[in-house]
mmCIF file of C-alpha atoms in Angstrom:
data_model
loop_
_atom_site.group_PDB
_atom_site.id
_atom_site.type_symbol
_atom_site.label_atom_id
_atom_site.label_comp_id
_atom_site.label_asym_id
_atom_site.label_seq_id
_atom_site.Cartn_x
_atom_site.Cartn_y
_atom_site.Cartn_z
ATOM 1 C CA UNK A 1 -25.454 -35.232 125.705
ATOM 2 C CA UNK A 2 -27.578 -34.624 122.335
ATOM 3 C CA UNK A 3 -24.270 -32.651 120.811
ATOM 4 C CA UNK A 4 -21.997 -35.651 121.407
ATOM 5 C CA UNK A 5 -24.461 -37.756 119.874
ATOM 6 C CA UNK A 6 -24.712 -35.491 116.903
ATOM 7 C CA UNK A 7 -28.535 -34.764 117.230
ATOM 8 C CA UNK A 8 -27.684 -31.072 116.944
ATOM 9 C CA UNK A 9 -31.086 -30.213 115.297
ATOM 10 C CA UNK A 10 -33.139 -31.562 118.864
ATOM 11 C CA UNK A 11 -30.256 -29.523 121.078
ATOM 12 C CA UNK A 12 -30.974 -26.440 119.031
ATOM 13 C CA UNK A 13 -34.611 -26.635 119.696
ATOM 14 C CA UNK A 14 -33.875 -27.361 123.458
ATOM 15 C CA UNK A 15 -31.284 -24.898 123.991
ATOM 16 C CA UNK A 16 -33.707 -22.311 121.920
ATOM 17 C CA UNK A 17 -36.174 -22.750 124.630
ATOM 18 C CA UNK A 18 -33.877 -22.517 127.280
ATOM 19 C CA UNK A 19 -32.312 -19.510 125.582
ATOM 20 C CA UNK A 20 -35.902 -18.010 125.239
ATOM 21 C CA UNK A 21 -36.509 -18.918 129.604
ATOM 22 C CA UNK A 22 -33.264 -17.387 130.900
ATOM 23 C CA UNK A 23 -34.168 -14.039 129.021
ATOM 24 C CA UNK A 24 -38.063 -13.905 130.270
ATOM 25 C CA UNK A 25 -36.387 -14.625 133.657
ATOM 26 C CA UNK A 26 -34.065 -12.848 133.869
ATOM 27 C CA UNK A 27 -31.884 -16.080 134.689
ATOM 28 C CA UNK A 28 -28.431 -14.666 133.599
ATOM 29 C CA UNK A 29 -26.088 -17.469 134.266
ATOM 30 C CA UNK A 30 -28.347 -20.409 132.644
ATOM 31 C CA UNK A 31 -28.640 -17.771 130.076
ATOM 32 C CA UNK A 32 -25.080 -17.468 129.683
ATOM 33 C CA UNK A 33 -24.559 -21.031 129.638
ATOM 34 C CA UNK A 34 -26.955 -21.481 126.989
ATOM 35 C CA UNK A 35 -25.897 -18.900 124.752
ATOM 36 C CA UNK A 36 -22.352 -20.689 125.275
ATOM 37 C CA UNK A 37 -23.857 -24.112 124.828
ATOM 38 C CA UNK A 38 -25.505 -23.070 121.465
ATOM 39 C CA UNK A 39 -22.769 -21.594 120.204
ATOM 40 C CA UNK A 40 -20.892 -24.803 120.847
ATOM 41 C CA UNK A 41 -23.451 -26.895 118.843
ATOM 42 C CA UNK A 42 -23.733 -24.203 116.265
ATOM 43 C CA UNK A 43 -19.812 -24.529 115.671
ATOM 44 C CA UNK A 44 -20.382 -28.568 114.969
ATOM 45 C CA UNK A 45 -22.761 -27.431 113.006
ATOM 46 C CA UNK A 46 -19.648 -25.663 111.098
ATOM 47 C CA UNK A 47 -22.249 -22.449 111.415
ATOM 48 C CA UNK A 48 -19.485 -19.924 112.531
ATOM 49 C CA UNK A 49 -21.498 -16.744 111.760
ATOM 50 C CA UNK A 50 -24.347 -18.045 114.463
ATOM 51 C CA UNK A 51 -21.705 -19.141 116.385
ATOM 52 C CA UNK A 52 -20.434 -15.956 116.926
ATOM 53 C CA UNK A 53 -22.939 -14.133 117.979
ATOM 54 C CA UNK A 54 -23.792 -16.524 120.534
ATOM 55 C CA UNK A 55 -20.215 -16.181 122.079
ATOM 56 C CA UNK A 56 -20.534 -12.378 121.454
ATOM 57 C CA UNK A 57 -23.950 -12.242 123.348
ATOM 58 C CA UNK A 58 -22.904 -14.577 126.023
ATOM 59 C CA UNK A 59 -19.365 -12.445 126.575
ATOM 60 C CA UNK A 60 -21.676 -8.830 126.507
ATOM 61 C CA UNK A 61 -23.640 -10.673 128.924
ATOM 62 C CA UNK A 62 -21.157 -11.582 131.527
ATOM 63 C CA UNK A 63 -19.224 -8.209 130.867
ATOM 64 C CA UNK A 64 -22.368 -6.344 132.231
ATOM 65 C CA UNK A 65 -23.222 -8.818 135.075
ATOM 66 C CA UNK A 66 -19.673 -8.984 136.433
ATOM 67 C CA UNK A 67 -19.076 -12.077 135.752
ATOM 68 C CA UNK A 68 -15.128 -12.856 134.656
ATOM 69 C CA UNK A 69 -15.321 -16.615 134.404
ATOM 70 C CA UNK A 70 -18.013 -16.608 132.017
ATOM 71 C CA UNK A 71 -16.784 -13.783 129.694
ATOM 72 C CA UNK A 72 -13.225 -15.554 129.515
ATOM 73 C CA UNK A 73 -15.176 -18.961 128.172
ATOM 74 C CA UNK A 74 -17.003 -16.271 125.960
ATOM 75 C CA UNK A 75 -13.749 -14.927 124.267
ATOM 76 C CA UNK A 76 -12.081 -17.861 124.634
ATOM 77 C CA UNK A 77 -14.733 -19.744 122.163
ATOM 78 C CA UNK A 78 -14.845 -16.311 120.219
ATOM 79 C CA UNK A 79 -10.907 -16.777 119.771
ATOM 80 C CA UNK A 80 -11.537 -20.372 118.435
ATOM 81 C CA UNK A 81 -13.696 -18.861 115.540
ATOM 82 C CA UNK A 82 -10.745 -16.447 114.851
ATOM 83 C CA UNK A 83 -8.523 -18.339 114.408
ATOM 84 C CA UNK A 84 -10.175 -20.602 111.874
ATOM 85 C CA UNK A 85 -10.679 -16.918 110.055
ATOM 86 C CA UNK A 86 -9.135 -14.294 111.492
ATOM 87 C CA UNK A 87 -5.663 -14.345 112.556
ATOM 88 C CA UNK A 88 -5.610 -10.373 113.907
ATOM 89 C CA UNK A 89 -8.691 -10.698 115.566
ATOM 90 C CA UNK A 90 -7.214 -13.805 117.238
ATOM 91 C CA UNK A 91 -4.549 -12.000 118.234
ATOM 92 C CA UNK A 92 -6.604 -9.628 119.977
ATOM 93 C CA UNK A 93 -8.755 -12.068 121.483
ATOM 94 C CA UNK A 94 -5.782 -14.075 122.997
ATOM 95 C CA UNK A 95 -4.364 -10.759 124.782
ATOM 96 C CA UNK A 96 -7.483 -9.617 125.936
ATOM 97 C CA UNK A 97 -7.920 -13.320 127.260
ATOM 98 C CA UNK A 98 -4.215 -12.377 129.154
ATOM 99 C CA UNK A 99 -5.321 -9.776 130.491
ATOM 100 C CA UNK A 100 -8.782 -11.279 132.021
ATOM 101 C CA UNK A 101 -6.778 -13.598 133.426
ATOM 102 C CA UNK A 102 -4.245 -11.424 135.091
ATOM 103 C CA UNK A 103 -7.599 -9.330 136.405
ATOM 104 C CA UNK A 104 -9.475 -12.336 137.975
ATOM 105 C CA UNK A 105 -6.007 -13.194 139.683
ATOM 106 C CA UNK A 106 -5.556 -10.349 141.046
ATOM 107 C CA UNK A 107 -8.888 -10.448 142.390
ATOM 108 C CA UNK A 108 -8.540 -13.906 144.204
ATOM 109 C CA UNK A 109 -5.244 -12.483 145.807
#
């Protein structure tokens, strides 16, 4: 709600705390949702570089907790940042994006 009003300076502080809860707690998927979330508010912010390593931290995250759905979001938002800068590392994101895909499908079969 506070990023679609703009008030990115109060979600920052919020998501901070949350951010600062999930890792005393060990809470991995609010943790991974607020790493996501921040990153999200950090690209309004037109902060890429922070917004990066959000998505990075929130795609190592889910890589080493086994949890697909939440490391595609990661590299998907990781992809949006390339491809404002990067057009290789785009690329790369979009195939390895393919091939999470094709992974968590053939897991659900």
């Amino acid at each position: 709600l506070l990023q679609e009003r703009k008030e990115y300076e109060t979600a920052s502080n919020l998501l901070n705390k949350a951010i600062v809860l999930g890792e005393k707690y060990k809470e991995v998927k609010d943790l991974l949702r607020a790493y996501l979330t921040m990153g999200q508010v950090q690209l309004e912010n037109e902060n890429n570089g922070q917004a990066m390593d959000y998505f990075q931290k929130a795609r190592t995250l889910a890589m080493e907790n086994q949890l697909p759905t939440f490391a595609y979001e990661a590299t998907f938002q990781i992809a949006k940042v390339y491809q404002m800068i990067d057009s290789d590392k785009f690329i790369a994101c979009t195939v390895e994006m393919y091939e999470m895909q094709m992974e968590m499908n053939s897991i659900e079969q």
